[in-house]
Short mmCIF file of C-alpha atoms and ligand atoms in Angstrom, two decimals:
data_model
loop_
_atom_site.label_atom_id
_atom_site.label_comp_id
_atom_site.label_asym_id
_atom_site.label_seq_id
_atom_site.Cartn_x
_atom_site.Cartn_y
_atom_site.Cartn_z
CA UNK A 15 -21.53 2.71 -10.81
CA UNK A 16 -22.33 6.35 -9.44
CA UNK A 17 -21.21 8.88 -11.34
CA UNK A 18 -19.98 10.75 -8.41
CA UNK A 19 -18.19 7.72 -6.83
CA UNK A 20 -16.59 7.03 -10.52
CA UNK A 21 -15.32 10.92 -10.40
CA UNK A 22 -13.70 10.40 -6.64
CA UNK A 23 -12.04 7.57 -7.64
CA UNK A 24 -11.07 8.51 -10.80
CA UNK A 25 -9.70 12.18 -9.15
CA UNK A 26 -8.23 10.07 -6.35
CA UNK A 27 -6.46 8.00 -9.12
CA UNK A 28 -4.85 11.42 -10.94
CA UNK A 29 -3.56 13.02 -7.78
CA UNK A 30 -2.07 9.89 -6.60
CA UNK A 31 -0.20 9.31 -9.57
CA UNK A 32 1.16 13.24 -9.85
CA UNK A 33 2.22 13.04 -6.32
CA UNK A 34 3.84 9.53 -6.68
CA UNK A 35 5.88 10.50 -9.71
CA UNK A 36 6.96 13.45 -8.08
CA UNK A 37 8.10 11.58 -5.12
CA UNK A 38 9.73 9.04 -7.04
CA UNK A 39 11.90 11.73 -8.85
CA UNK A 40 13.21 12.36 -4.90
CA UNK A 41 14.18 9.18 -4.31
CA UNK A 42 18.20 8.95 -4.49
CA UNK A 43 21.37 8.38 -2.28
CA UNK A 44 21.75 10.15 0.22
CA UNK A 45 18.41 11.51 0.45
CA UNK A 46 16.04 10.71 3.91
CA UNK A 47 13.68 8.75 3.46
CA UNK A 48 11.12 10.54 6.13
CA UNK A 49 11.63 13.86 3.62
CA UNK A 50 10.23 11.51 0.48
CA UNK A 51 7.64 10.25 2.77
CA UNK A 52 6.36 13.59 3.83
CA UNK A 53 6.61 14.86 0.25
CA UNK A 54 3.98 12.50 -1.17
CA UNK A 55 1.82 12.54 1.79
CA UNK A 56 2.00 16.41 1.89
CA UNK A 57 1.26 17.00 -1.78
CA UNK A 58 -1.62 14.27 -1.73
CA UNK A 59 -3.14 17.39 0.59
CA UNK A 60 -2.12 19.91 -1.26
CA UNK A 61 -3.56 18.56 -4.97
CA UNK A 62 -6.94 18.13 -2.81
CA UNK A 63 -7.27 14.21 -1.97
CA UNK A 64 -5.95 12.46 1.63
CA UNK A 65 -3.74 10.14 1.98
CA UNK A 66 -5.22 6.71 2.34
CA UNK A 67 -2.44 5.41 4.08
CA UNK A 68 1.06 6.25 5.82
CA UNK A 69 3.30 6.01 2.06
CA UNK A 70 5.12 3.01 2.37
CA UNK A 71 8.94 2.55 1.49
CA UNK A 72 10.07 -0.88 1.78
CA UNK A 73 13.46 -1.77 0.59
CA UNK A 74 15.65 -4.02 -0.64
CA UNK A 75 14.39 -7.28 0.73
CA UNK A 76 11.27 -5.14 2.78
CA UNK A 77 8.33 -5.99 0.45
CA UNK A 78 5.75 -3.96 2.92
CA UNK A 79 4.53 -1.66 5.60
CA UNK A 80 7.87 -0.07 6.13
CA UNK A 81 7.23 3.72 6.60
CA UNK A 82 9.87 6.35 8.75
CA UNK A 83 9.54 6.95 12.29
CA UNK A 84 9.28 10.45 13.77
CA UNK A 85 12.63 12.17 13.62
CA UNK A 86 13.56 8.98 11.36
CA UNK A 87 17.39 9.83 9.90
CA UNK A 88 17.66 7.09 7.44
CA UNK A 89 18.52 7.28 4.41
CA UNK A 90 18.28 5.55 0.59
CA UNK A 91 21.66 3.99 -0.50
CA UNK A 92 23.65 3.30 -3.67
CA UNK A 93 22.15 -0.07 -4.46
CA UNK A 94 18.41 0.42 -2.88
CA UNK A 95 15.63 -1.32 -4.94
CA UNK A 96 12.44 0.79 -3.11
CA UNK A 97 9.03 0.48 -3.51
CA UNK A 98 6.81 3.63 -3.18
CA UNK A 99 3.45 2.25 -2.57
CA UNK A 100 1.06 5.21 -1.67
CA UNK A 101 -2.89 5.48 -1.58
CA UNK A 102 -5.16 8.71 -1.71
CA UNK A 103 -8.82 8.95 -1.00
CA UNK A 104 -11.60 11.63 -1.33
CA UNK A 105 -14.55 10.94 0.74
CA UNK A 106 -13.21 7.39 1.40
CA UNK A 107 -12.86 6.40 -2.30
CA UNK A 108 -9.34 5.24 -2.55
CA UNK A 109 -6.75 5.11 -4.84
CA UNK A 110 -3.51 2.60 -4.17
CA UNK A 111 -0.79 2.33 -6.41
CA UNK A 112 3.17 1.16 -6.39
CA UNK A 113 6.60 1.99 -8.02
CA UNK A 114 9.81 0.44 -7.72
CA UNK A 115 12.78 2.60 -8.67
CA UNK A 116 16.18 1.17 -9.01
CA UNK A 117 19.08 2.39 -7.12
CA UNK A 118 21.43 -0.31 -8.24
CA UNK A 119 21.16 -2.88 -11.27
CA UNK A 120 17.90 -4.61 -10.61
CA UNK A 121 16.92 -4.03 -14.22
CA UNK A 122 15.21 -7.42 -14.59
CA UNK A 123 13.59 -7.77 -11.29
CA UNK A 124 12.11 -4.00 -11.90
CA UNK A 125 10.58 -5.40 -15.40
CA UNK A 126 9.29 -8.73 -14.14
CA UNK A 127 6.67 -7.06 -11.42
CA UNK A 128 6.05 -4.39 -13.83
CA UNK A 129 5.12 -6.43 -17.11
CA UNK A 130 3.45 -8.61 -14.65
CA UNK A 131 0.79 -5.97 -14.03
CA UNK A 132 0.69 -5.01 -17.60
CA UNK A 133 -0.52 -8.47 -18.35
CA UNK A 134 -2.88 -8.74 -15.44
CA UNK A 135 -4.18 -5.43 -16.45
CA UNK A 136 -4.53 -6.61 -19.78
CA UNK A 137 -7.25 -9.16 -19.16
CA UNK A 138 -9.20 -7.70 -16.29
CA UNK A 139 -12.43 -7.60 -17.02
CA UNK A 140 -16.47 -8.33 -16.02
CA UNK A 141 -16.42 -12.33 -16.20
CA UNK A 142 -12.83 -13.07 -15.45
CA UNK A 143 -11.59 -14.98 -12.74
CA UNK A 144 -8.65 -14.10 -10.44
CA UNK A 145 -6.93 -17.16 -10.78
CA UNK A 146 -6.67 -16.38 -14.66
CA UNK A 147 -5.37 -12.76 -13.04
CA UNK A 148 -2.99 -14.52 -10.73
CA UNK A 149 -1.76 -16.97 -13.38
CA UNK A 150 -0.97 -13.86 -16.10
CA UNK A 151 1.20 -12.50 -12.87
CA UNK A 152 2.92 -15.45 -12.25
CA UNK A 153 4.22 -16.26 -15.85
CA UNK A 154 5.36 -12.73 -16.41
CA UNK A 155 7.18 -13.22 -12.97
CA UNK A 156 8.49 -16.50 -14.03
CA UNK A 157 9.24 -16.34 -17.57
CA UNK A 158 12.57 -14.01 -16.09
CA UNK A 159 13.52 -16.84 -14.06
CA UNK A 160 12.14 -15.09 -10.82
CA UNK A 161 9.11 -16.07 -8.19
CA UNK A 162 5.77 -14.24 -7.60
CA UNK A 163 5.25 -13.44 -3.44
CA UNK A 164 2.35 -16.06 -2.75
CA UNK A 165 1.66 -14.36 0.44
CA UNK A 166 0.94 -10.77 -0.64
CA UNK A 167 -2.24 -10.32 -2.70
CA UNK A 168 -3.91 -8.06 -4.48
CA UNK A 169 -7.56 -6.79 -3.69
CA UNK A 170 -11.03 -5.09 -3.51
CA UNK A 171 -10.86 -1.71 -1.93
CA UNK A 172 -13.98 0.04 -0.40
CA UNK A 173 -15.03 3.34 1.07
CA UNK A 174 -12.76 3.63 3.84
CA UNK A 175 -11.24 0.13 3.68
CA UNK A 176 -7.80 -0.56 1.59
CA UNK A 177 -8.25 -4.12 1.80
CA UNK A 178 -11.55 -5.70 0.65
CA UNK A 179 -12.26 -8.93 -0.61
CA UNK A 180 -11.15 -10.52 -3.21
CA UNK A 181 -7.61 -11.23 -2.54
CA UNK A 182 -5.83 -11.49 -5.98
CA UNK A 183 -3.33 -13.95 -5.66
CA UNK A 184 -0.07 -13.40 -7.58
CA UNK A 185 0.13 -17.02 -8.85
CA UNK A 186 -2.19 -19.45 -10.64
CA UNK A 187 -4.75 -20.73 -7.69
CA UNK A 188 -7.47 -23.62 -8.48
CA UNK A 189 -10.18 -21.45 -7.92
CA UNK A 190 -11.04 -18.14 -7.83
CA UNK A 191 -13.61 -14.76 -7.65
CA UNK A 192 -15.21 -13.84 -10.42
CA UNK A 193 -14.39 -10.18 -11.01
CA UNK A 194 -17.94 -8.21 -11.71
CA UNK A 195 -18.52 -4.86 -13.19
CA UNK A 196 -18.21 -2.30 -10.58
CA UNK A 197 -15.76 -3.46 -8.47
CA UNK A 198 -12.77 -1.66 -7.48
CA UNK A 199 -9.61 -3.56 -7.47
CA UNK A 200 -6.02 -3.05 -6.76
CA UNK A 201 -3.29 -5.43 -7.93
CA UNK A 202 0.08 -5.83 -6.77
CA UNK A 203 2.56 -7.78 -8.28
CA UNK A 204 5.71 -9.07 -5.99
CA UNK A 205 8.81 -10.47 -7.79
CA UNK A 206 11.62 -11.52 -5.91
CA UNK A 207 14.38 -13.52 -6.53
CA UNK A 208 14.01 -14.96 -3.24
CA UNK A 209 11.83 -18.11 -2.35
CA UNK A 210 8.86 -15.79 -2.61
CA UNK A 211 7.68 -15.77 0.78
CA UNK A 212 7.46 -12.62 3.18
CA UNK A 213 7.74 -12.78 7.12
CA UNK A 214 6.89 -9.89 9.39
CA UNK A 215 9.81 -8.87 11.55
CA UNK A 216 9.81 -6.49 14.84
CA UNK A 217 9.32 -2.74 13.01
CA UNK A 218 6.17 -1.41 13.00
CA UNK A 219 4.97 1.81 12.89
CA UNK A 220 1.90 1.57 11.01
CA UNK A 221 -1.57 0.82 12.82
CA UNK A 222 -5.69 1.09 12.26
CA UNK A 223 -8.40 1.15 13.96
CA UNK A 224 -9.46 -2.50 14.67
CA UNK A 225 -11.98 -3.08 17.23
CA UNK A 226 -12.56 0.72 19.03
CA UNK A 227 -13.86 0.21 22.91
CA UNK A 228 -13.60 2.15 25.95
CA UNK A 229 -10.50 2.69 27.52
CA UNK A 230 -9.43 3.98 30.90
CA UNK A 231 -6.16 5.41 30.75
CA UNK A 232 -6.29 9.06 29.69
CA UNK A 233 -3.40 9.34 27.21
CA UNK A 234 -4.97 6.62 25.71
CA UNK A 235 -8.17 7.96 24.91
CA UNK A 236 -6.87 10.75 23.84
CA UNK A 237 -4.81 9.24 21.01
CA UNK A 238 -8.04 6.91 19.85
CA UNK A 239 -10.29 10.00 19.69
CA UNK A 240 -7.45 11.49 17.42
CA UNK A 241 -7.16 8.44 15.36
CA UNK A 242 -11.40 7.98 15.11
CA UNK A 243 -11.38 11.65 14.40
CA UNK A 244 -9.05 11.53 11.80
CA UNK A 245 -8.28 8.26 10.06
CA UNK A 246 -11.37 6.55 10.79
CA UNK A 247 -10.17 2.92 9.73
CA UNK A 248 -7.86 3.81 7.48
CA UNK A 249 -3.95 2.92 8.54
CA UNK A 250 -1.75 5.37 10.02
CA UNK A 251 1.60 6.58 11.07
CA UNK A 252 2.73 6.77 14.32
CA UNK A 253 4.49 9.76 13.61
CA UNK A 254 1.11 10.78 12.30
CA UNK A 255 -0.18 11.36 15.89
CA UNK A 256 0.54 14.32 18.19
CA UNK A 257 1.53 11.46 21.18
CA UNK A 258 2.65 8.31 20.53
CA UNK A 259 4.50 6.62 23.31
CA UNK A 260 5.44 2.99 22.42
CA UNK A 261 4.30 1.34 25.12
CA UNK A 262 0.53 2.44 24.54
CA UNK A 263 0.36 2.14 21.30
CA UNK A 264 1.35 -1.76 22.08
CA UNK A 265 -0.67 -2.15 24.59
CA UNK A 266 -4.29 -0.64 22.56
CA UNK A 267 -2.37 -3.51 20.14
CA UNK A 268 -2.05 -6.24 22.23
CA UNK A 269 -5.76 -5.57 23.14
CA UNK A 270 -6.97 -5.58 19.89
CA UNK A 271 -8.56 -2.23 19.75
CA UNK A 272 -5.38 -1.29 16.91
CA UNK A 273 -4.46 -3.52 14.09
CA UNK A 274 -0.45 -3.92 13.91
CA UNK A 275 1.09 -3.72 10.17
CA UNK A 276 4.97 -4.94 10.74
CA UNK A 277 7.15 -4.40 7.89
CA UNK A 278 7.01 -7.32 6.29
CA UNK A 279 10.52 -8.81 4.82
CA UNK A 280 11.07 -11.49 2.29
CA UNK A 281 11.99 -14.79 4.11
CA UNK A 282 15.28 -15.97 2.90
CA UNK A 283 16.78 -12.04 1.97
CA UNK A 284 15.90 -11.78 -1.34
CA UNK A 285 15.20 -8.34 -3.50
CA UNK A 286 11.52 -7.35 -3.75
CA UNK A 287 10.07 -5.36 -6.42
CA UNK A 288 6.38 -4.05 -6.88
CA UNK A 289 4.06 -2.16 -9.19
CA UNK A 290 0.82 -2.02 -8.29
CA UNK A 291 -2.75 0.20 -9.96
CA UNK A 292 -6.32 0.61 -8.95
CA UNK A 293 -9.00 0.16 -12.08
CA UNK A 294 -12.75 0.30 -11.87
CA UNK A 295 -13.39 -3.45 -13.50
CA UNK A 296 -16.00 -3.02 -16.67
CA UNK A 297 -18.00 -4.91 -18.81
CA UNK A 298 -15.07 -4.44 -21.40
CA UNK A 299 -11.92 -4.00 -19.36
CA UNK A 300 -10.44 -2.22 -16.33
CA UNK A 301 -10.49 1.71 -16.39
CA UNK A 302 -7.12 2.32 -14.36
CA UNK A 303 -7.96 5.31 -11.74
CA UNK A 304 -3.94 5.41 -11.29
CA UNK A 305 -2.35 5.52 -14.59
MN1 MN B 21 -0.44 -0.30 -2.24
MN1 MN B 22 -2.68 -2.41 -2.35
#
């Protein structure tokens, strides 16, 4: 790999994890979420990287893509199980990386998604396959009685793009990738003690640029010049933008020119936890970017 690409990601990686641990520290009763969000994604800026996405805080039985609207007055509860899952980049080289913290007694559910990612960690090298990833994931899930989300992965991240191939499953699959030296991977263990599924439901307020073509209304253009400008085709915030009526914002959706991220809930209620790291996959192991 480039030695200037390793030191992005590998700067990307420190000033993620400062700003997520600080963040995490914020996150208590009573407190808005929309002040924890614009925390992290402030102090991404101010230690020098961008954020690589809107910092998402799904919780409870929200497993992803659940950020604050503008003006959002929500807060966490007595109880909340929430996963912080932020990402920073310099020059496109991105860093993604998840906590859960506990706001109730989820002490076991916490531990099964983190040792999960200890173990996948563990074995990640040059020559292994995701399956033997996914089935070190779903073991530590299920040895605490718990189930592994099949339907959020784990995966490659490129310049610019969060989600590259290969997906890393969270569960044993017959086949897999081979993981080769170079690549940049994220993985994200779910545990729920739910069926393990997730379902999108209405909320959104995260987008990217899909599929940019001309438009004619002017609002319009205006807000996809801001995002191209800006995010490139990286996800965003609504709130993000200096305009962002509803009904355009569907509409550029509906057309395809913006992807849609709904928050994405686990099907039959259950709690969600999450850790998740980047690494830089070697010839002798992973070099985590994030811890
Ligand atoms: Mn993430
Ligand atoms: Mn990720």
């Amino acid at each position: 790999m480039d030695e200037e690409v390793r030191k992005k990601l590998i700067e990307a990686g420190r000033i993620l994890k400062q700003a997520a641990y600080e963040a995490a520290e914020k996150i208590a009763p009573g407190v808005k979420i929309l002040g924890v969000a614009e925390f992290v994604e402030n102090r991404i800026i101010e230690l020098g990287a961008k954020p690589a996405f809107p910092a998402n805080i799904s919780i409870n039985s929200d497993a992803a893509h659940f950020t604050p609207k503008r003006n959002d007055d929500r807060v966490f509860k007595e109880g909340d199980v929430v996963k912080l899952d932020v990402g920073a980049h310099i020059d496109g080289y991105i860093a993604d990386m998840a906590v859960t913290v506990d706001l109730g007694d989820n002490t076991e559910l916490v531990k099964a998604s983190k040792e999960a990612l200890d173990a996948a960690i563990e074995i990640a090298r040059a020559g292994v396959s995701v399956s033997e990833i996914g089935k070190a994931i779903e073991e530590a899930i299920t040895n605490y009685g718990l189930k592994p989300i099949v339907n959020l992965t784990g995966h490659g991240l490129l310049p610019y793009i969060t989600h590259a191939p290969p997906s890393i499953y969270n569960y044993a699959t017959e086949k897999g990738v081979t993981l080769e030296e170079g690549m940049v991977i994220a993985i994200e263990p779910f545990a729920t003690d739910g069926v393990g599924r997730v379902g999108e439901r209405s909320e959104c307020e995260i987008y990217s640029l899909l599929n940019p073509r001309p438009v004619r209304m002017k609002m319009a253009r205006e807000i996809l010049k801001e995002i191209e400008e800006n995010y490139k085709t990286l996800p965003f915030a609504k709130r993000w933008l200096k305009k962002a009526p509803d009904i355009i914002i569907s509409k550029l959706a509906r057309e395809g020119i913006l992807r849609a991220y709904p928050v994405l809930t686990e099907v039959s209620g259950g709690l969600v936890s999450q850790w998740e790291h980047t690494m830089i996959i070697e010839e002798g192991g992973a070099t985590v970017t994030t811890k």
